[in-house]
PDB file of C-alpha atoms in Angstrom:
ATOM      1  CA  UNK A 197      41.430 -21.804 -19.030  1.00 46.00           C
ATOM      2  CA  UNK A 198      41.849 -24.895 -16.858  1.00 52.00           C
ATOM      3  CA  UNK A 199      43.257 -22.839 -13.958  1.00 51.00           C
ATOM      4  CA  UNK A 200      40.307 -20.418 -13.810  1.00 47.00           C
ATOM      5  CA  UNK A 201      38.367 -20.347 -10.545  1.00 45.00           C
ATOM      6  CA  UNK A 202      34.686 -19.529 -10.803  1.00 42.00           C
ATOM      7  CA  UNK A 203      33.497 -16.784  -8.449  1.00 43.00           C
ATOM      8  CA  UNK A 204      29.847 -16.167  -7.604  1.00 43.00           C
ATOM      9  CA  UNK A 205      28.607 -12.601  -7.508  1.00 42.00           C
ATOM     10  CA  UNK A 206      26.919 -11.854  -4.189  1.00 46.00           C
ATOM     11  CA  UNK A 207      23.246 -10.916  -4.324  1.00 47.00           C
ATOM     12  CA  UNK A 208      23.353  -8.634  -1.309  1.00 50.00           C
ATOM     13  CA  UNK A 209      25.628  -7.695   1.542  1.00 51.00           C
ATOM     14  CA  UNK A 210      24.023  -8.097   4.950  1.00 50.00           C
ATOM     15  CA  UNK A 211      26.089  -6.668   7.760  1.00 51.00           C
ATOM     16  CA  UNK A 212      29.508  -8.318   7.562  1.00 52.00           C
ATOM     17  CA  UNK A 213      28.146 -11.303   5.648  1.00 50.00           C
ATOM     18  CA  UNK A 214      27.876 -11.558   1.872  1.00 51.00           C
ATOM     19  CA  UNK A 215      24.737 -13.446   0.888  1.00 49.00           C
ATOM     20  CA  UNK A 216      24.944 -15.603  -2.235  1.00 41.00           C
ATOM     21  CA  UNK A 217      22.313 -17.605  -4.068  1.00 37.00           C
ATOM     22  CA  UNK A 218      23.374 -20.657  -2.035  1.00 34.00           C
ATOM     23  CA  UNK A 219      22.098 -18.997   1.141  1.00 60.00           C
ATOM     24  CA  UNK A 220      18.485 -19.609   1.975  1.00 82.00           C
ATOM     25  CA  UNK A 221      17.870 -16.837   4.477  1.00 90.00           C
ATOM     26  CA  UNK A 222      14.672 -17.233   6.518  1.00 94.00           C
ATOM     27  CA  UNK A 223      12.096 -14.448   6.491  1.00 94.00           C
ATOM     28  CA  UNK A 224      12.083 -11.491   8.811  1.00 97.00           C
ATOM     29  CA  UNK A 225       8.599 -10.133   9.608  1.00 97.00           C
ATOM     30  CA  UNK A 226       7.608  -6.489   9.973  1.00 97.00           C
ATOM     31  CA  UNK A 227       4.179  -6.684  11.612  1.00 97.00           C
ATOM     32  CA  UNK A 228       1.957  -3.621  11.934  1.00 96.00           C
ATOM     33  CA  UNK A 229      -0.569  -4.404  14.649  1.00 96.00           C
ATOM     34  CA  UNK A 230      -3.526  -2.016  14.666  1.00 94.00           C
ATOM     35  CA  UNK A 231      -5.871  -1.661  17.636  1.00 93.00           C
ATOM     36  CA  UNK A 232      -9.498  -2.508  16.933  1.00 92.00           C
ATOM     37  CA  UNK A 233     -12.343  -0.458  18.346  1.00 89.00           C
ATOM     38  CA  UNK A 234     -14.189  -3.615  19.407  1.00 88.00           C
ATOM     39  CA  UNK A 235     -11.182  -5.437  20.946  1.00 90.00           C
ATOM     40  CA  UNK A 236      -9.419  -4.736  24.238  1.00 90.00           C
ATOM     41  CA  UNK A 237      -5.634  -4.505  23.746  1.00 92.00           C
ATOM     42  CA  UNK A 238      -3.519  -6.044  20.992  1.00 95.00           C
ATOM     43  CA  UNK A 239      -3.938  -9.683  21.992  1.00 95.00           C
ATOM     44  CA  UNK A 240      -0.461 -10.952  22.844  1.00 97.00           C
ATOM     45  CA  UNK A 241       1.822 -11.565  25.815  1.00 96.00           C
ATOM     46  CA  UNK A 242       5.363 -10.220  25.752  1.00 97.00           C
ATOM     47  CA  UNK A 243       8.030 -11.888  27.890  1.00 96.00           C
ATOM     48  CA  UNK A 244      11.699 -11.311  28.600  1.00 94.00           C
ATOM     49  CA  UNK A 245      13.992 -14.347  28.366  1.00 91.00           C
ATOM     50  CA  UNK A 246      16.628 -13.710  31.055  1.00 89.00           C
ATOM     51  CA  UNK A 247      18.880 -16.547  29.891  1.00 87.00           C
ATOM     52  CA  UNK A 248      19.088 -15.202  26.314  1.00 87.00           C
ATOM     53  CA  UNK A 249      18.566 -11.532  27.168  1.00 88.00           C
ATOM     54  CA  UNK A 250      15.795 -10.715  24.676  1.00 93.00           C
ATOM     55  CA  UNK A 251      12.073 -10.020  24.380  1.00 96.00           C
ATOM     56  CA  UNK A 252       9.782 -12.520  22.692  1.00 97.00           C
ATOM     57  CA  UNK A 253       6.106 -13.083  21.980  1.00 97.00           C
ATOM     58  CA  UNK A 254       4.981 -15.658  24.539  1.00 96.00           C
ATOM     59  CA  UNK A 255       1.483 -16.128  23.097  1.00 96.00           C
ATOM     60  CA  UNK A 256      -1.167 -14.547  20.893  1.00 96.00           C
ATOM     61  CA  UNK A 257      -4.907 -14.725  21.419  1.00 96.00           C
ATOM     62  CA  UNK A 258      -6.848 -16.414  18.620  1.00 93.00           C
ATOM     63  CA  UNK A 259      -8.696 -13.835  16.520  1.00 92.00           C
ATOM     64  CA  UNK A 260      -6.813 -10.892  18.058  1.00 94.00           C
ATOM     65  CA  UNK A 261      -5.160  -7.993  16.208  1.00 95.00           C
ATOM     66  CA  UNK A 262      -1.751  -9.576  16.950  1.00 96.00           C
ATOM     67  CA  UNK A 263      -2.894 -12.910  15.516  1.00 95.00           C
ATOM     68  CA  UNK A 264      -4.366 -11.235  12.413  1.00 94.00           C
ATOM     69  CA  UNK A 265      -1.211  -9.131  11.979  1.00 95.00           C
ATOM     70  CA  UNK A 266       1.241 -12.037  11.868  1.00 96.00           C
ATOM     71  CA  UNK A 267       2.778 -12.214  15.346  1.00 97.00           C
ATOM     72  CA  UNK A 268       3.381 -15.804  16.480  1.00 97.00           C
ATOM     73  CA  UNK A 269       4.281 -17.371  19.796  1.00 97.00           C
ATOM     74  CA  UNK A 270       8.063 -17.688  20.021  1.00 96.00           C
ATOM     75  CA  UNK A 271       8.841 -14.723  17.744  1.00 97.00           C
ATOM     76  CA  UNK A 272      11.862 -12.773  18.982  1.00 97.00           C
ATOM     77  CA  UNK A 273      11.267  -9.007  19.040  1.00 98.00           C
ATOM     78  CA  UNK A 274      14.073  -7.023  17.382  1.00 97.00           C
ATOM     79  CA  UNK A 275      12.425  -3.601  16.950  1.00 97.00           C
ATOM     80  CA  UNK A 276       9.306  -1.835  18.173  1.00 97.00           C
ATOM     81  CA  UNK A 277       8.061   1.194  16.252  1.00 97.00           C
ATOM     82  CA  UNK A 278      11.363   1.451  14.380  1.00 96.00           C
ATOM     83  CA  UNK A 279      13.561   1.353  17.479  1.00 96.00           C
ATOM     84  CA  UNK A 280      15.898  -1.536  18.251  1.00 96.00           C
ATOM     85  CA  UNK A 281      14.964  -3.099  21.611  1.00 96.00           C
ATOM     86  CA  UNK A 282      17.734  -5.678  21.968  1.00 93.00           C
ATOM     87  CA  UNK A 283      19.485  -3.725  24.757  1.00 90.00           C
ATOM     88  CA  UNK A 284      16.371  -2.277  26.394  1.00 94.00           C
ATOM     89  CA  UNK A 285      14.615  -3.267  29.588  1.00 94.00           C
ATOM     90  CA  UNK A 286      11.238  -4.966  29.519  1.00 95.00           C
ATOM     91  CA  UNK A 287       9.489  -1.828  30.829  1.00 95.00           C
ATOM     92  CA  UNK A 288      11.120   0.311  28.106  1.00 96.00           C
ATOM     93  CA  UNK A 289       9.854  -2.086  25.435  1.00 96.00           C
ATOM     94  CA  UNK A 290       6.348  -2.038  26.911  1.00 96.00           C
ATOM     95  CA  UNK A 291       6.417   1.780  26.907  1.00 96.00           C
ATOM     96  CA  UNK A 292       7.433   1.800  23.224  1.00 97.00           C
ATOM     97  CA  UNK A 293       4.498  -0.488  22.416  1.00 96.00           C
ATOM     98  CA  UNK A 294       2.082   1.770  24.315  1.00 95.00           C
ATOM     99  CA  UNK A 295       3.495   5.011  22.839  1.00 95.00           C
ATOM    100  CA  UNK A 296       1.186   4.956  19.810  1.00 93.00           C
ATOM    101  CA  UNK A 297      -2.456   4.570  20.821  1.00 89.00           C
ATOM    102  CA  UNK A 298      -3.541   3.248  17.400  1.00 92.00           C
ATOM    103  CA  UNK A 299      -0.863   0.729  16.434  1.00 94.00           C
ATOM    104  CA  UNK A 300       2.497  -0.874  17.165  1.00 96.00           C
ATOM    105  CA  UNK A 301       5.037  -2.049  14.592  1.00 97.00           C
ATOM    106  CA  UNK A 302       7.189  -5.075  15.413  1.00 98.00           C
ATOM    107  CA  UNK A 303      10.258  -6.407  13.606  1.00 98.00           C
ATOM    108  CA  UNK A 304      10.386 -10.077  14.592  1.00 98.00           C
ATOM    109  CA  UNK A 305      12.026 -13.368  13.650  1.00 97.00           C
ATOM    110  CA  UNK A 306      10.965 -16.893  14.477  1.00 97.00           C
ATOM    111  CA  UNK A 307      13.337 -19.261  16.267  1.00 95.00           C
ATOM    112  CA  UNK A 308      14.779 -20.734  13.051  1.00 95.00           C
ATOM    113  CA  UNK A 309      15.525 -17.285  11.614  1.00 96.00           C
ATOM    114  CA  UNK A 310      16.997 -16.159  14.940  1.00 95.00           C
ATOM    115  CA  UNK A 311      19.444 -19.109  14.945  1.00 94.00           C
ATOM    116  CA  UNK A 312      20.313 -18.485  11.280  1.00 95.00           C
ATOM    117  CA  UNK A 313      21.153 -14.793  11.643  1.00 95.00           C
ATOM    118  CA  UNK A 314      22.774 -15.113  15.073  1.00 93.00           C
ATOM    119  CA  UNK A 315      25.086 -17.946  13.958  1.00 95.00           C
ATOM    120  CA  UNK A 316      26.260 -15.826  11.004  1.00 94.00           C
ATOM    121  CA  UNK A 317      26.515 -12.555  12.968  1.00 94.00           C
ATOM    122  CA  UNK A 318      24.057 -10.905  10.577  1.00 94.00           C
ATOM    123  CA  UNK A 319      22.272  -7.908  12.100  1.00 95.00           C
ATOM    124  CA  UNK A 320      18.506  -8.082  11.645  1.00 96.00           C
ATOM    125  CA  UNK A 321      16.996  -4.852  10.317  1.00 95.00           C
ATOM    126  CA  UNK A 322      13.812  -3.706   8.603  1.00 95.00           C
ATOM    127  CA  UNK A 323      15.892  -2.851   5.503  1.00 93.00           C
ATOM    128  CA  UNK A 324      16.756  -6.456   4.681  1.00 93.00           C
ATOM    129  CA  UNK A 325      15.568  -7.758   1.316  1.00 89.00           C
ATOM    130  CA  UNK A 326      13.673 -10.693   2.786  1.00 91.00           C
ATOM    131  CA  UNK A 327      11.413  -8.690   5.108  1.00 95.00           C
ATOM    132  CA  UNK A 328       7.765  -9.716   4.843  1.00 95.00           C
ATOM    133  CA  UNK A 329       5.368  -6.906   5.706  1.00 96.00           C
ATOM    134  CA  UNK A 330       2.173  -7.956   7.476  1.00 96.00           C
ATOM    135  CA  UNK A 331      -0.656  -5.776   8.790  1.00 95.00           C
ATOM    136  CA  UNK A 332      -3.717  -6.162  10.935  1.00 93.00           C
ATOM    137  CA  UNK A 333      -6.881  -5.240   9.029  1.00 90.00           C
ATOM    138  CA  UNK A 334      -8.620  -2.085  10.299  1.00 83.00           C
ATOM    139  CA  UNK A 335     -11.299  -4.179  11.982  1.00 75.00           C
ATOM    140  CA  UNK A 336     -12.097  -7.850  12.243  1.00 74.00           C
ATOM    141  CA  UNK A 337     -12.834  -9.280   8.834  1.00 60.00           C
ATOM    142  CA  UNK A 338     -16.468  -8.731   7.978  1.00 53.00           C
ATOM    143  CA  UNK A 339     -16.703  -6.006  10.613  1.00 50.00           C
ATOM    144  CA  UNK A 340     -19.221  -3.202  10.172  1.00 44.00           C
ATOM    145  CA  UNK A 341     -16.711  -0.356   9.815  1.00 41.00           C
ATOM    146  CA  UNK A 342     -14.454  -2.133   7.340  1.00 45.00           C
ATOM    147  CA  UNK A 343     -17.385  -3.037   5.100  1.00 38.00           C
ATOM    148  CA  UNK A 344     -18.802   0.510   5.146  1.00 41.00           C
ATOM    149  CA  UNK A 345     -15.400   2.088   4.529  1.00 45.00           C
ATOM    150  CA  UNK A 346     -14.646  -0.272   1.663  1.00 44.00           C
ATOM    151  CA  UNK A 347     -17.972   0.521   0.007  1.00 43.00           C
ATOM    152  CA  UNK A 348     -17.539   4.259   0.494  1.00 45.00           C
ATOM    153  CA  UNK A 349     -13.995   4.592  -0.756  1.00 47.00           C
ATOM    154  CA  UNK A 350     -13.696   1.956  -3.430  1.00 45.00           C
ATOM    155  CA  UNK A 351     -16.822   3.261  -5.176  1.00 42.00           C
ATOM    156  CA  UNK A 352     -15.502   6.833  -4.873  1.00 41.00           C
ATOM    157  CA  UNK A 353     -18.640   7.989  -3.057  1.00 38.00           C
ATOM    158  CA  UNK A 354     -18.582  10.868  -0.580  1.00 40.00           C
ATOM    159  CA  UNK A 355     -17.670   9.832   2.960  1.00 42.00           C
ATOM    160  CA  UNK A 356     -20.643   9.916   5.315  1.00 43.00           C
ATOM    161  CA  UNK A 357     -20.395   8.687   8.889  1.00 42.00           C
ATOM    162  CA  UNK A 358     -22.391   5.504   9.328  1.00 46.00           C
ATOM    163  CA  UNK A 359     -23.313   6.322  12.958  1.00 45.00           C
ATOM    164  CA  UNK A 360     -21.413   3.388  14.457  1.00 48.00           C
ATOM    165  CA  UNK A 361     -18.977   5.672  16.294  1.00 47.00           C
ATOM    166  CA  UNK A 362     -18.160   9.331  16.767  1.00 45.00           C
ATOM    167  CA  UNK A 363     -17.820  11.348  13.562  1.00 43.00           C
ATOM    168  CA  UNK A 364     -14.131  12.176  14.185  1.00 45.00           C
ATOM    169  CA  UNK A 365     -13.291   8.515  14.847  1.00 50.00           C
ATOM    170  CA  UNK A 366     -15.187   7.453  11.740  1.00 52.00           C
ATOM    171  CA  UNK A 367     -13.314   9.980   9.594  1.00 50.00           C
ATOM    172  CA  UNK A 368      -9.975   8.805  11.074  1.00 54.00           C
ATOM    173  CA  UNK A 369     -10.828   5.189  10.242  1.00 56.00           C
ATOM    174  CA  UNK A 370     -11.913   6.125   6.722  1.00 54.00           C
ATOM    175  CA  UNK A 371      -8.737   8.156   6.129  1.00 53.00           C
ATOM    176  CA  UNK A 372      -6.491   5.391   7.479  1.00 57.00           C
ATOM    177  CA  UNK A 373      -8.225   2.795   5.308  1.00 55.00           C
ATOM    178  CA  UNK A 374      -7.941   4.961   2.206  1.00 52.00           C
ATOM    179  CA  UNK A 375      -4.243   5.679   2.750  1.00 50.00           C
ATOM    180  CA  UNK A 376      -3.286   2.110   3.712  1.00 52.00           C
ATOM    181  CA  UNK A 377      -5.502   0.032   1.423  1.00 49.00           C
ATOM    182  CA  UNK A 378      -7.020   1.885  -1.500  1.00 45.00           C
ATOM    183  CA  UNK A 379      -3.859   3.739  -2.545  1.00 42.00           C
ATOM    184  CA  UNK A 380      -1.547   0.703  -2.411  1.00 39.00           C
TER     185      UNK A 380
END
């Protein structure tokens, strides 16, 4: 038994790279950024780095949906709304972000994770095991709608519009909250 070589079983296979326990792969973030009724826009600046040929988050506004949903300055954008944007123009990426009036979903990596995956030729996808899912709350924490919706749904009371917005908007917010929070 002296001539036996010990082999480690890989945990997962990522692209062309086999990841073992020795690898300490940095997190990949899947950030769902929801628009708030009382906030203009999503609260971030998107830039294109011509030298590296990719989109990145230049800045986020404090207290914005983007800030609350996990986007950070310097994050490289890999996907928007499930579509890879690495070979797309800046205007195409902006159009993908604006396509859904209620939210935008970003697959991003910070600079450390970008170096890690790029140096190993590992494609970054939303199906990776180390994806952290982050979401913007429906409204700012402590906001009127979120409090009312929480009370209505989590106590299993009938949904009645609180008068803070149109009835159809209120019902949409209540439904979204119930599906995304109370059921999971």
